[in-house]
PDB file of C-alpha atoms in Angstrom:
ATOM      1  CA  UNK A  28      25.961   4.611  12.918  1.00  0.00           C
ATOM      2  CA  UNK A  29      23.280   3.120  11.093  1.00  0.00           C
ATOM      3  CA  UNK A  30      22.452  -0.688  11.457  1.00  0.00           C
ATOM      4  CA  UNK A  31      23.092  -2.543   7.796  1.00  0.00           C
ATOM      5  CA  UNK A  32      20.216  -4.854   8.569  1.00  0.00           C
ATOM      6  CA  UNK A  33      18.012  -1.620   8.803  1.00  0.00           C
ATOM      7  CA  UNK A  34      19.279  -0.193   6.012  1.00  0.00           C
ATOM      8  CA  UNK A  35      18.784  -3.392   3.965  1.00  0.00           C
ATOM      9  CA  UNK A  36      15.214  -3.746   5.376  1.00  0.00           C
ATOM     10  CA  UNK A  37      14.393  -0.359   4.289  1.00  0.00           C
ATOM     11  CA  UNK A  38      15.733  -1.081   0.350  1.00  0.00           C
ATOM     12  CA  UNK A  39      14.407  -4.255   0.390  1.00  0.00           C
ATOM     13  CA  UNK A  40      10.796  -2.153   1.540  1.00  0.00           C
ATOM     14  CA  UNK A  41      11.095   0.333  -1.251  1.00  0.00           C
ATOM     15  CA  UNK A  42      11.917  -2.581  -3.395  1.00  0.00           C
ATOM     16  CA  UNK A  43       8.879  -4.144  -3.158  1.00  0.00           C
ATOM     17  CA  UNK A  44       6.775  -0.781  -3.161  1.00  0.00           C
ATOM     18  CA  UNK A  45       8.433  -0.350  -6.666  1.00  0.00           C
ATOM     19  CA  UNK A  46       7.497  -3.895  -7.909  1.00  0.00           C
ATOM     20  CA  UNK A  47       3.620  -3.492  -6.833  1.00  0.00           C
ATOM     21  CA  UNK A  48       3.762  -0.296  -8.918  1.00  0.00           C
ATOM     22  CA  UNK A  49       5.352  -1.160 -11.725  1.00  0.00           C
ATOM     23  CA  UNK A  50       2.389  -4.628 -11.916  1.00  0.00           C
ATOM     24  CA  UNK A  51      -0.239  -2.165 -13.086  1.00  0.00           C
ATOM     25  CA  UNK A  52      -2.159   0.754 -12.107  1.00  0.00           C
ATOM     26  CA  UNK A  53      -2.861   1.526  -8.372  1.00  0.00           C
ATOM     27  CA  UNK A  54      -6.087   3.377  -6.913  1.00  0.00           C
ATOM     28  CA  UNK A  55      -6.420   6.525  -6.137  1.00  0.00           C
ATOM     29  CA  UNK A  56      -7.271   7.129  -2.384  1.00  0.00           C
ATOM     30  CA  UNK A  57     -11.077   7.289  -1.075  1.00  0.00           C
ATOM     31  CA  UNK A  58     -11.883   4.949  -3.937  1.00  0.00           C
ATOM     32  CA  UNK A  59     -14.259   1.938  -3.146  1.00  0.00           C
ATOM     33  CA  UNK A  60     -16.017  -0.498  -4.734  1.00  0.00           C
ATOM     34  CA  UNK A  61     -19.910  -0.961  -3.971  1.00  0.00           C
ATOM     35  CA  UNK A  62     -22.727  -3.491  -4.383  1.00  0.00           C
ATOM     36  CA  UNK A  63     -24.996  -1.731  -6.545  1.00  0.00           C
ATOM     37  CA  UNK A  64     -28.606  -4.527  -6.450  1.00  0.00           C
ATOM     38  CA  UNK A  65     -30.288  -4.541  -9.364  1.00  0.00           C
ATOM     39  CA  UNK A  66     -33.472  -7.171  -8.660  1.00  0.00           C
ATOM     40  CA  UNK A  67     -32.039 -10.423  -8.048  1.00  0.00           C
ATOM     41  CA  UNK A  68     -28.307  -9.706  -9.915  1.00  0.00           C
ATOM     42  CA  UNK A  69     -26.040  -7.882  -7.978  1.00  0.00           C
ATOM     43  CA  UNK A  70     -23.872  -5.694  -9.996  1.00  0.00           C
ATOM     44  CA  UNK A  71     -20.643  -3.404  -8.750  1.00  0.00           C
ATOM     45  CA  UNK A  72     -20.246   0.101  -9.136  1.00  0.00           C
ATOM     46  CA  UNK A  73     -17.207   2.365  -8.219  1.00  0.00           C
ATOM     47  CA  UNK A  74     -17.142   5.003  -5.266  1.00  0.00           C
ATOM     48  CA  UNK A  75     -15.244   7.540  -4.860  1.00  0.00           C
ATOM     49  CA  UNK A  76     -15.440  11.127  -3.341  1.00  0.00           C
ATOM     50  CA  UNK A  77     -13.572  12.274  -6.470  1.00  0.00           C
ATOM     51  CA  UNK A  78     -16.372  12.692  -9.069  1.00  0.00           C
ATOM     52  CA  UNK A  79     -14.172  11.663 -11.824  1.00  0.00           C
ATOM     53  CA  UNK A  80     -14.475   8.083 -10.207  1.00  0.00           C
ATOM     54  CA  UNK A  81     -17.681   8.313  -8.519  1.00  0.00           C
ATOM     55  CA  UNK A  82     -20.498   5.684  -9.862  1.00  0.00           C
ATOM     56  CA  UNK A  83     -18.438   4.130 -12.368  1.00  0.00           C
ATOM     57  CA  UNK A  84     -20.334   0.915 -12.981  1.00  0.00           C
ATOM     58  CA  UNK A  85     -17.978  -1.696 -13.160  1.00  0.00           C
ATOM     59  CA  UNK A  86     -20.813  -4.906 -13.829  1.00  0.00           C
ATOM     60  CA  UNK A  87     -20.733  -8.083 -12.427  1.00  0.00           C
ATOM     61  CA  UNK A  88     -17.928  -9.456 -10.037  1.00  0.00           C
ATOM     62  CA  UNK A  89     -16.587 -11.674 -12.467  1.00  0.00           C
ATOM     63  CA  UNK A  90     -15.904  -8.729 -14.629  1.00  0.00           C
ATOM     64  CA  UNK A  91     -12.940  -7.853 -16.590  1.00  0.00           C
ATOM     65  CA  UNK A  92     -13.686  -3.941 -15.367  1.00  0.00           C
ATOM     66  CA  UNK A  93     -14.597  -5.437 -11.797  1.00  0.00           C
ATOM     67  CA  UNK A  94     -11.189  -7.904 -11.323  1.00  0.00           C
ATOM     68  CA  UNK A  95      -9.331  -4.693 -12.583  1.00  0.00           C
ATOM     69  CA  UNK A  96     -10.418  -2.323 -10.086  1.00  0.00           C
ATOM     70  CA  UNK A  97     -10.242  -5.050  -7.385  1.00  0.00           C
ATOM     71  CA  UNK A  98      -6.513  -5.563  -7.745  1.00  0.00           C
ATOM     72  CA  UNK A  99      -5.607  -1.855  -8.329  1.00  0.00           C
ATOM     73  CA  UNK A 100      -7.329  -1.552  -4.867  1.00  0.00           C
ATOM     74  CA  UNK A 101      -5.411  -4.347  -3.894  1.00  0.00           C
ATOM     75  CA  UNK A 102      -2.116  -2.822  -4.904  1.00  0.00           C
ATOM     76  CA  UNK A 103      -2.847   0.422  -3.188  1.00  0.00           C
ATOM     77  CA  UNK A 104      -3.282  -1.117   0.118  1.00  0.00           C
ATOM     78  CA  UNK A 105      -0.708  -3.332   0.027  1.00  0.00           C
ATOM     79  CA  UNK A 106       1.716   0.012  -0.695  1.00  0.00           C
ATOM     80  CA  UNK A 107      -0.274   1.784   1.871  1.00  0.00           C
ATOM     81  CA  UNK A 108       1.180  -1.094   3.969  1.00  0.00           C
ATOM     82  CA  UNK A 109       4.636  -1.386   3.043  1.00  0.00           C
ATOM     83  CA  UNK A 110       4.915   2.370   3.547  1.00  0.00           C
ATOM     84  CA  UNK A 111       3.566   2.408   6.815  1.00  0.00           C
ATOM     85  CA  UNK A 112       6.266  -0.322   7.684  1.00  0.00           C
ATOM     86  CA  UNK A 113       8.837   2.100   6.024  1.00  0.00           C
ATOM     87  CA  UNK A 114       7.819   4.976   8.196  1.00  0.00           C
ATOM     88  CA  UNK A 115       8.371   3.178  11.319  1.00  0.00           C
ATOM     89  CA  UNK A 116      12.015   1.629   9.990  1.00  0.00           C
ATOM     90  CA  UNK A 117      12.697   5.031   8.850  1.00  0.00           C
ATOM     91  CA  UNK A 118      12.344   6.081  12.851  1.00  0.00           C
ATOM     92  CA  UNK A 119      14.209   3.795  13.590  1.00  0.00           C
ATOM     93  CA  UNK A 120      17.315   4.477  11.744  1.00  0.00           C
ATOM     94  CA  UNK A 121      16.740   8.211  12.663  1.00  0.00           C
ATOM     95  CA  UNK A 122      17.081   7.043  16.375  1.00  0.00           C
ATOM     96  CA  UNK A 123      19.777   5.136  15.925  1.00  0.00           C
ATOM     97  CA  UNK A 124      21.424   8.053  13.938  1.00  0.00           C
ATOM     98  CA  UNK A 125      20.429  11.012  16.625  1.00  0.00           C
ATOM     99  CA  UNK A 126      21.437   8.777  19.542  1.00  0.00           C
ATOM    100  CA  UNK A 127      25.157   7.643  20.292  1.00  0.00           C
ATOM    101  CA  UNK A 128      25.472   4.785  22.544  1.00  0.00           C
ATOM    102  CA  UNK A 129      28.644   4.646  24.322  1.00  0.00           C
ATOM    103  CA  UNK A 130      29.473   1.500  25.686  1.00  0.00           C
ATOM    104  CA  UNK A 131      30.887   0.806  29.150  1.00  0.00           C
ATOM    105  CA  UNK A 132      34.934  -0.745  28.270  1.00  0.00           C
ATOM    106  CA  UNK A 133      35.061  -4.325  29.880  1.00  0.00           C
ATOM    107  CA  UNK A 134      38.158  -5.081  31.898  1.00  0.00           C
ATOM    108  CA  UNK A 135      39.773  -8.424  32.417  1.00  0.00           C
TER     109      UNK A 135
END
């Protein structure tokens, strides 16, 4: 038997990955934003091992293309958070389900 409070952990988990994604785009994985100096300005460029990312130059760090990036990164790691927390409550509730505890009867 599987604990309700786990259970309604792990909907209220997948709840909230589901919200972050549906705020706006997330970021790809092994995608980074860099300082890129330019004499005294420093300006921001994407990384990414993925060349269809890779040196995207996203300006100045109060940039519109610079605040995006920043909070898609933002949502990824938050998810990337949230799921690890949903891999460990998913253990648990496969523990509880593999395991039957029998419990001793208590006399009076």
């Amino acid at each position: 038997m599987v604990s309700l409070h786990l259970e309604a952990e792990r909907d209220r988990l997948l709840q909230l990955i589901q919200t972050i994604r549906n705020s706006g785009l997330v970021a790809p994985s092994n995608v980074w934003i860099s300082p890129a100096p330019k004499g005294e300005h420093i300006y921001y460029k994407l990384s990414s091992k993925n060349p269809e990312y890779k040196n995207q130059h996203l300006g100045k760090a109060g940039s519109e293309k610079y605040h995006d990036w920043r909070a898609r990164i933002q949502r990824r790691e938050a998810i990337a958070e949230l799921e690890q927390q949903l891999s460990m409550l998913q253990a648990l509730i496969d523990r509880q389900l593999a395991v039957t505890i029998e419990m001793p009867e208590i006399q009076n």
